[in-house]
Short mmCIF file of C-alpha atoms in Angstrom, two decimals:
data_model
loop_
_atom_site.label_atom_id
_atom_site.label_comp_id
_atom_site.label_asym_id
_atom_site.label_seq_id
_atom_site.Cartn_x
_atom_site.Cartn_y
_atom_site.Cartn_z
CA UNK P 1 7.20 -8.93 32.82
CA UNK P 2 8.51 -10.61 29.68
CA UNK P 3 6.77 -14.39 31.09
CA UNK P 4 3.85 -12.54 31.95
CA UNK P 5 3.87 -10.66 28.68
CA UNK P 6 4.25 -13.89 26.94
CA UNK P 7 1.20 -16.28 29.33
CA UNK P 8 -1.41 -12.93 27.99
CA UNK P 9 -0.09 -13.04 24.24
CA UNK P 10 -0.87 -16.53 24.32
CA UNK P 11 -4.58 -16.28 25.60
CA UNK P 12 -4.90 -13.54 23.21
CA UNK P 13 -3.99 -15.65 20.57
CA UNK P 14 -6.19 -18.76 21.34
CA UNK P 15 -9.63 -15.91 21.57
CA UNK P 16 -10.95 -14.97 17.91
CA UNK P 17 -12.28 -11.94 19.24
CA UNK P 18 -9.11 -10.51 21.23
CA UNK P 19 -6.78 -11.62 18.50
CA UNK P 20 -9.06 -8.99 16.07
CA UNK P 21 -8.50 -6.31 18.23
CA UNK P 22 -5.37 -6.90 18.77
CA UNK P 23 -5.08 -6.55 14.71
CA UNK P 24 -7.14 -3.41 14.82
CA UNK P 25 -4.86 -2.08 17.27
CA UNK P 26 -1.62 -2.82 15.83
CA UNK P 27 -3.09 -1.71 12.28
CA UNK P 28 -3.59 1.99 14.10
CA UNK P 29 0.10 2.06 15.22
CA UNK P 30 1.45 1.71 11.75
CA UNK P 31 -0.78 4.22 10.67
CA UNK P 32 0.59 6.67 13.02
CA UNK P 33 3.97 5.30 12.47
CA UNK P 34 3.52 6.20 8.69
CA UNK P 35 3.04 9.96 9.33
CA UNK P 36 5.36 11.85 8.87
CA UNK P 37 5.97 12.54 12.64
CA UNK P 38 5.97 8.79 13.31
CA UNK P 39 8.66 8.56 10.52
CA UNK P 40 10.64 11.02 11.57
CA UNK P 41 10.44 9.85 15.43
CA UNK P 42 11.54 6.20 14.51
CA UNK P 43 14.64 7.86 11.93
CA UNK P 44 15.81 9.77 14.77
CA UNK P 45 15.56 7.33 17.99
CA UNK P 46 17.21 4.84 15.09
CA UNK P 47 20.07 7.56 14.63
CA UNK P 48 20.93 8.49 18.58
CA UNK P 49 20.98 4.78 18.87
CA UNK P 50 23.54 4.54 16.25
CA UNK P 51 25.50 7.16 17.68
CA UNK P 52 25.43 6.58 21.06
CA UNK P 53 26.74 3.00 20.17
CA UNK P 54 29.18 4.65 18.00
CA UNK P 55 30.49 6.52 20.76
CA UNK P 56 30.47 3.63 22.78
CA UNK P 57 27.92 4.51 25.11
CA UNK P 58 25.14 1.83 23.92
CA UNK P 59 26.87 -1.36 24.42
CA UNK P 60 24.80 -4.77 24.27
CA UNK P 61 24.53 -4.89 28.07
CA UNK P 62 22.81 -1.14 27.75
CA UNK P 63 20.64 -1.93 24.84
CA UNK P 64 17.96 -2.75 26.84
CA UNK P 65 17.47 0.03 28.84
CA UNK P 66 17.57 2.35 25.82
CA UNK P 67 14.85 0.66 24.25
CA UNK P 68 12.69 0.39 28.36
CA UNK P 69 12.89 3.93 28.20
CA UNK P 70 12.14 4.31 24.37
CA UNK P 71 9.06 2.53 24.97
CA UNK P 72 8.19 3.87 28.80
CA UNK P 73 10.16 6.82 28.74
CA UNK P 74 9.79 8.93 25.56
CA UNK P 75 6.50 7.85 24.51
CA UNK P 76 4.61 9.14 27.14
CA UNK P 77 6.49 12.04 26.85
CA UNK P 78 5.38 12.48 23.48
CA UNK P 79 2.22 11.90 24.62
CA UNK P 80 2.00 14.73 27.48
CA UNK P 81 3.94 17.32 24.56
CA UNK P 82 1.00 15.99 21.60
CA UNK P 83 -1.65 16.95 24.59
CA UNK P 84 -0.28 20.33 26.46
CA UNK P 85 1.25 21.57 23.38
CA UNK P 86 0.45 24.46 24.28
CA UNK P 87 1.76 25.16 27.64
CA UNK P 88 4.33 22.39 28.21
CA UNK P 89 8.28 23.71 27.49
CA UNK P 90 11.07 21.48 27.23
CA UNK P 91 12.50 22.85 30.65
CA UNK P 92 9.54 21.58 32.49
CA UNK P 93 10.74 17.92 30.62
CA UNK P 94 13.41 18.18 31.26
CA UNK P 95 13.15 18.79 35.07
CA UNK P 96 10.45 15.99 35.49
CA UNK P 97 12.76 13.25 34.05
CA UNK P 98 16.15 14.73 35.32
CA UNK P 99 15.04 14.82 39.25
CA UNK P 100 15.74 12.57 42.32
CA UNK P 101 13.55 9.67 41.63
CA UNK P 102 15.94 8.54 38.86
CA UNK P 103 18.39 6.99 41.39
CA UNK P 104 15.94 5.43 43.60
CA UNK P 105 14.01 3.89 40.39
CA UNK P 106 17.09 2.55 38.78
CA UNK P 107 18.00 0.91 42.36
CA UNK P 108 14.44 -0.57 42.85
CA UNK P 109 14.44 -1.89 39.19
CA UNK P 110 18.09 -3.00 39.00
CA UNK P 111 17.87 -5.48 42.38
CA UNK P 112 14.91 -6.97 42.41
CA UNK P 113 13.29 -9.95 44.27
CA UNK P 114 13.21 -13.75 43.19
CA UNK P 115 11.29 -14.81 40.28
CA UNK P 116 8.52 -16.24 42.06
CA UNK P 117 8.08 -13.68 43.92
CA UNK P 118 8.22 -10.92 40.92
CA UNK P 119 5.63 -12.97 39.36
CA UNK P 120 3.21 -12.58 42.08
CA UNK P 121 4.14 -8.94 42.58
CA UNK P 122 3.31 -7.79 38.92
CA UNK P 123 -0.31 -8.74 38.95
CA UNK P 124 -1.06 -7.66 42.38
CA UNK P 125 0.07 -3.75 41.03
CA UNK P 126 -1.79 -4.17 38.20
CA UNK P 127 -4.96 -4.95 39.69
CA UNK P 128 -4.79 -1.91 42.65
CA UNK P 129 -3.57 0.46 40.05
CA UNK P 130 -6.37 -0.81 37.59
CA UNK P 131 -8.79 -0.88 40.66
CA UNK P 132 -7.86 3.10 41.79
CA UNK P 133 -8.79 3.86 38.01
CA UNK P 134 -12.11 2.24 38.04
CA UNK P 135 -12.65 3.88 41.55
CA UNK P 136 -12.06 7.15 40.50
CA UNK P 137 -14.77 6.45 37.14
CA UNK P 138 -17.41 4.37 39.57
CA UNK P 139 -19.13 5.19 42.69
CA UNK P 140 -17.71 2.38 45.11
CA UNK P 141 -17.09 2.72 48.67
CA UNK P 142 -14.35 4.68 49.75
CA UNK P 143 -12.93 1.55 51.99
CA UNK P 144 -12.60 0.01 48.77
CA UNK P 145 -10.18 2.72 47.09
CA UNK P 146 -8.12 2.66 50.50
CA UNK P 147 -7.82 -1.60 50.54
CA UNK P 148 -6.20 -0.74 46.91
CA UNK P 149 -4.27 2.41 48.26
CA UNK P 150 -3.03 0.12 50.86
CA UNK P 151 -1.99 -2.94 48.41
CA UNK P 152 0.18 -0.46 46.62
CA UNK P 153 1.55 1.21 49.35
CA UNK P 154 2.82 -2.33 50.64
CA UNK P 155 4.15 -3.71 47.37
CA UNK P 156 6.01 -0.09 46.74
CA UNK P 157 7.70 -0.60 49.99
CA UNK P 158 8.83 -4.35 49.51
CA UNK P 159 10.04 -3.11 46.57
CA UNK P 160 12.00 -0.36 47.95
CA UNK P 161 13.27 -2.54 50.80
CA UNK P 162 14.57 -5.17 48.61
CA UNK P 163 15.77 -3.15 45.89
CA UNK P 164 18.11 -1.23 48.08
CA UNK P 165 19.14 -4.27 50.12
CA UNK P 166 20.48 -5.81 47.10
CA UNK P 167 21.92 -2.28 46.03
CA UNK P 168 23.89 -2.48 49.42
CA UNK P 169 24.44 -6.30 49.34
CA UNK P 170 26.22 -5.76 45.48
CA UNK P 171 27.87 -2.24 46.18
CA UNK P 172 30.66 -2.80 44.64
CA UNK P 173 28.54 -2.73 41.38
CA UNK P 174 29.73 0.97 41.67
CA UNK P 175 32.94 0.44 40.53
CA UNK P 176 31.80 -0.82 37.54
CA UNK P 177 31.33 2.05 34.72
CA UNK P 178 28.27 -0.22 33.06
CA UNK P 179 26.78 0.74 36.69
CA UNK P 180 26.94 4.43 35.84
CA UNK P 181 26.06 4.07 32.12
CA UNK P 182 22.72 2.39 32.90
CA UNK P 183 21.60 4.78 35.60
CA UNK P 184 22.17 7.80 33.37
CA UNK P 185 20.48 6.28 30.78
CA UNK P 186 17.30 8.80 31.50
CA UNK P 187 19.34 12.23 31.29
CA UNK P 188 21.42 11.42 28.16
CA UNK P 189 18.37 10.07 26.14
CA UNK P 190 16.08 13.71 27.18
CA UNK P 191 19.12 15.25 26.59
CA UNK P 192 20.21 13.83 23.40
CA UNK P 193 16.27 13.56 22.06
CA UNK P 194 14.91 17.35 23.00
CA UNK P 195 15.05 18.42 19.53
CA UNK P 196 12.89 15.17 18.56
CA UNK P 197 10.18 16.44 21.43
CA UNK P 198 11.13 20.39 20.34
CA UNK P 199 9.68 19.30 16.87
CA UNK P 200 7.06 17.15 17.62
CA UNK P 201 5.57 20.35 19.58
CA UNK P 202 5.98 22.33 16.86
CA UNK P 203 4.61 20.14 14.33
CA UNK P 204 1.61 19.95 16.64
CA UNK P 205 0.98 23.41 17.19
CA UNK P 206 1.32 24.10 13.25
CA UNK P 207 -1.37 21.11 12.43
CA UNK P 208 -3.43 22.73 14.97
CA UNK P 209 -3.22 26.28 13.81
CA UNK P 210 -3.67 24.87 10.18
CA UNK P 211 -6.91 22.71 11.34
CA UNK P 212 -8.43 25.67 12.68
CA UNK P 213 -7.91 28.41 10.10
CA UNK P 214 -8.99 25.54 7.68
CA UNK P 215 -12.41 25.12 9.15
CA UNK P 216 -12.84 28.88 8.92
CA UNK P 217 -11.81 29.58 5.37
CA UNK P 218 -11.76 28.02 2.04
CA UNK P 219 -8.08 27.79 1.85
CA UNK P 220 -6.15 25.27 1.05
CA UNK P 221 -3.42 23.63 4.06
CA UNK P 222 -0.34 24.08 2.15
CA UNK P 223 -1.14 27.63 1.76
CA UNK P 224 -1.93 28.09 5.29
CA UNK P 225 0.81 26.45 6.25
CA UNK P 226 2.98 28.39 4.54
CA UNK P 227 1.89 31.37 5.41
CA UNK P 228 1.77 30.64 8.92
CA UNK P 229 5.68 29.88 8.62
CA UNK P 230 6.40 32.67 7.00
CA UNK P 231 4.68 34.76 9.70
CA UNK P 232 5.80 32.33 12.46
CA UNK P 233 8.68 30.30 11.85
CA UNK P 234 10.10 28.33 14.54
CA UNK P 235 8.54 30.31 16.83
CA UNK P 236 6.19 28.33 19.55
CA UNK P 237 5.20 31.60 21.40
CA UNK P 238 3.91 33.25 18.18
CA UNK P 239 1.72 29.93 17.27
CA UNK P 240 0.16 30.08 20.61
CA UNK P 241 -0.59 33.40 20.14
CA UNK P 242 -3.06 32.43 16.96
CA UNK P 243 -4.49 29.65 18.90
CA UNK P 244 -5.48 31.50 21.63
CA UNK P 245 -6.91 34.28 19.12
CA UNK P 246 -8.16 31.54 16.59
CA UNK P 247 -11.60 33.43 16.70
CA UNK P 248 -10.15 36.67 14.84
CA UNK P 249 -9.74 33.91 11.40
CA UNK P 250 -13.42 33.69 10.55
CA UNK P 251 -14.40 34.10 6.80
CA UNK P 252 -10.56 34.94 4.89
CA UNK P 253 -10.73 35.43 1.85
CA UNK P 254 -7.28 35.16 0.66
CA UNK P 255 -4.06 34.24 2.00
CA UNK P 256 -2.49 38.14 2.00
CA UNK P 257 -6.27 38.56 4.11
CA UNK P 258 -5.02 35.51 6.60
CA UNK P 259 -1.15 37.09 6.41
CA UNK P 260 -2.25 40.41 7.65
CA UNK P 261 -4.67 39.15 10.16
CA UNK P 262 -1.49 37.07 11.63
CA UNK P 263 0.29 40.48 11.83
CA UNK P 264 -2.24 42.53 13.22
CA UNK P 265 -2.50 40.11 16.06
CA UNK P 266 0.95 39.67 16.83
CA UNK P 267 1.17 43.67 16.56
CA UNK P 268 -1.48 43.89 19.06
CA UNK P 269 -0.31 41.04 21.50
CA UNK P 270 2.98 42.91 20.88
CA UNK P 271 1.56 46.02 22.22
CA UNK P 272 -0.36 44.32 24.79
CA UNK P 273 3.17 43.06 26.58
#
C-alpha cells in the first residue's frame, strides 16, 4: 500500500490540476481539524496513545497498528456516529468492532503474500470494488456487476488461503505476547476511546438541536445552547426527543418561551411512555 501510495502521490504531484485539489482537499481537513471536535479528537487519540505506551501496551512494534486503526478504524466510526446520531448507541459499536471477524482480519493482514504479488492484488480490489460502486450508480449489464463480484470473491479467498497458511506455517508466533497485543489492538482502542465517540454524538446532536431551533427563532446559539443543557444535559434520549418534535419550536420569543416548550415536550413524551 505504502509503494502504491507513494507511485499515485507522485503522478499527483507532476498534474497542476490534481495537485490543486489535492490542496483544496487537505485545506478542508484542517478546517475540520480546527473545530473544536477535531481538536478535541486529535488531544484525546494523542493522550490514549501516551498512555497506552505508558503502560506499556504501545510499544514501537505496535505503533503502527494504533495509528491503521486510527485512520481505518475510528474515523469511519466517527463518521457512521456524525451520520446516525440519532439512532446509533455505543453498544451497537461496540458489538460491530468487537465480533469474530477481528481474528480472521488480523490473520489475513498479518501473513500476507510476496510483494509482487501484493502489488498486483491491491489494484485489482480497487478496481472491482470501485467498479460495484459505479454499477450500483449506472445502468450496466448485470454480467458486468457479477465479473466484478467474481474478481473479489477470488482475491478475498487467495487472501484468506494464504493468510492462514502463513498463520499455520509461523504458529509459534503465539507464544509471543506482541502476537496478542497486535490482535487486540481493535477492542482496547473502542474500549479505551468510547467516551471520545460518546461525545462526539453528543456534540452532534446539540449542534443539531441548536441549528434547528436557530432557524426558527431569533435567538442567539449560546443561549440556545444553554438552555438546551440546562433542560437536557448529558442526556442523548432527551435531545432526540426535540429533534424528533423540532416542529413544536416555531416562532419563540424568548428563551424562558423555548425552556418551557422543552418541558412541555418532555412532560408529554414522558406521559406518552
Amino acid at each position: 500500500m505504502i509503494i502504491w501510495c507513494i507511485i499515485i502521490g507522485v503522478f499527483c504531484i507532476k498534474d497542476n490540476k490534481i495537485r490543486s485539489s489535492i490542496k483544496g482537499l487537505i485545506k478542508s481537513i484542517i478546517k475540520i481539524l480546527i473545530t473544536i471536535p477535531g481538536i478535541v479528537m486529535v488531544m484525546y487519540i494523542a493522550a490514549f496513545g501516551v498512555l497506552l505506551y505508558k503502560l506499556g501496551y504501545l510499544k514501537s512494534t505496535i505503533i503502527k497498528d494504533y495509528i491503521y486503526w486510527f485512520l481505518f478504524g475510528l474515523i469511519p466510526i466517527i463518521f457512521k456516529v456524525v451520520k446516525n446520531s440519532k439512532i446509533v448507541t455505543v453498544k451497537q459499536i461496540i458489538v460491530d468492532v468487537i465480533k469474530f471477524s477481528i481474528i480472521p482480519l488480523f490473520i489475513i493482514n498479518s501473513y500476507t503474500m510476496n510483494l509482487i504479488a501484493e502489488l498486483l492484488i491491491i489494484p485489482l480490489s480497487v478496481i472491482c470494488s470501485g467498479g460495484l460502486i459505479i454499477c450500483e450508480y449506472k445502468t450496466v449489464s448485470p454480467y458486468v456487476k457479477k465479473v466484478f463480484n467474481s474478481g473479489l470473491i477470488v482475491i478475498y479467498i487467495i487472501m484468506i488461503y494464504y493468510g492462514f497458511k502463513g498463520f499455520i506455517i509461523n504458529i509459534n508466533d503465539i507464544k509471543d505476547i506482541e502476537f496478542w497485543k497486535s490482535i487486540s489492538i481493535d477492542v482496547v482502542c473502542i474500549l479505551g476511546t468510547i467516551p471520545l465517540i460518546s461525545y462526539i454524538r453528543l456534540y452532534t446532536l446539540y449542534e443539531q438541536v441548536e441549528l434547528h431551533i436557530r432557524f426558527r427563532s431569533k435567538l442567539d446559539k449560546w443561549t440556545i445552547y444553554l438552555v438546551i443543557f440546562k433542560n437536557c444535559l448529558l442526556s442523548r434520549k432527551k435531545l432526540v426527543v426535540i429533534l424528533d418534535n423540532i416542529n413544536e419550536f416555531y416562532r419563540i420569543k424568548s428563551w424562558r418561551d423555548l425552556d418551557n416548550r422543552i418541558k412541555s415536550i418532555s412532560y408529554k413524551n414522558v406521559c406518552g411512555m
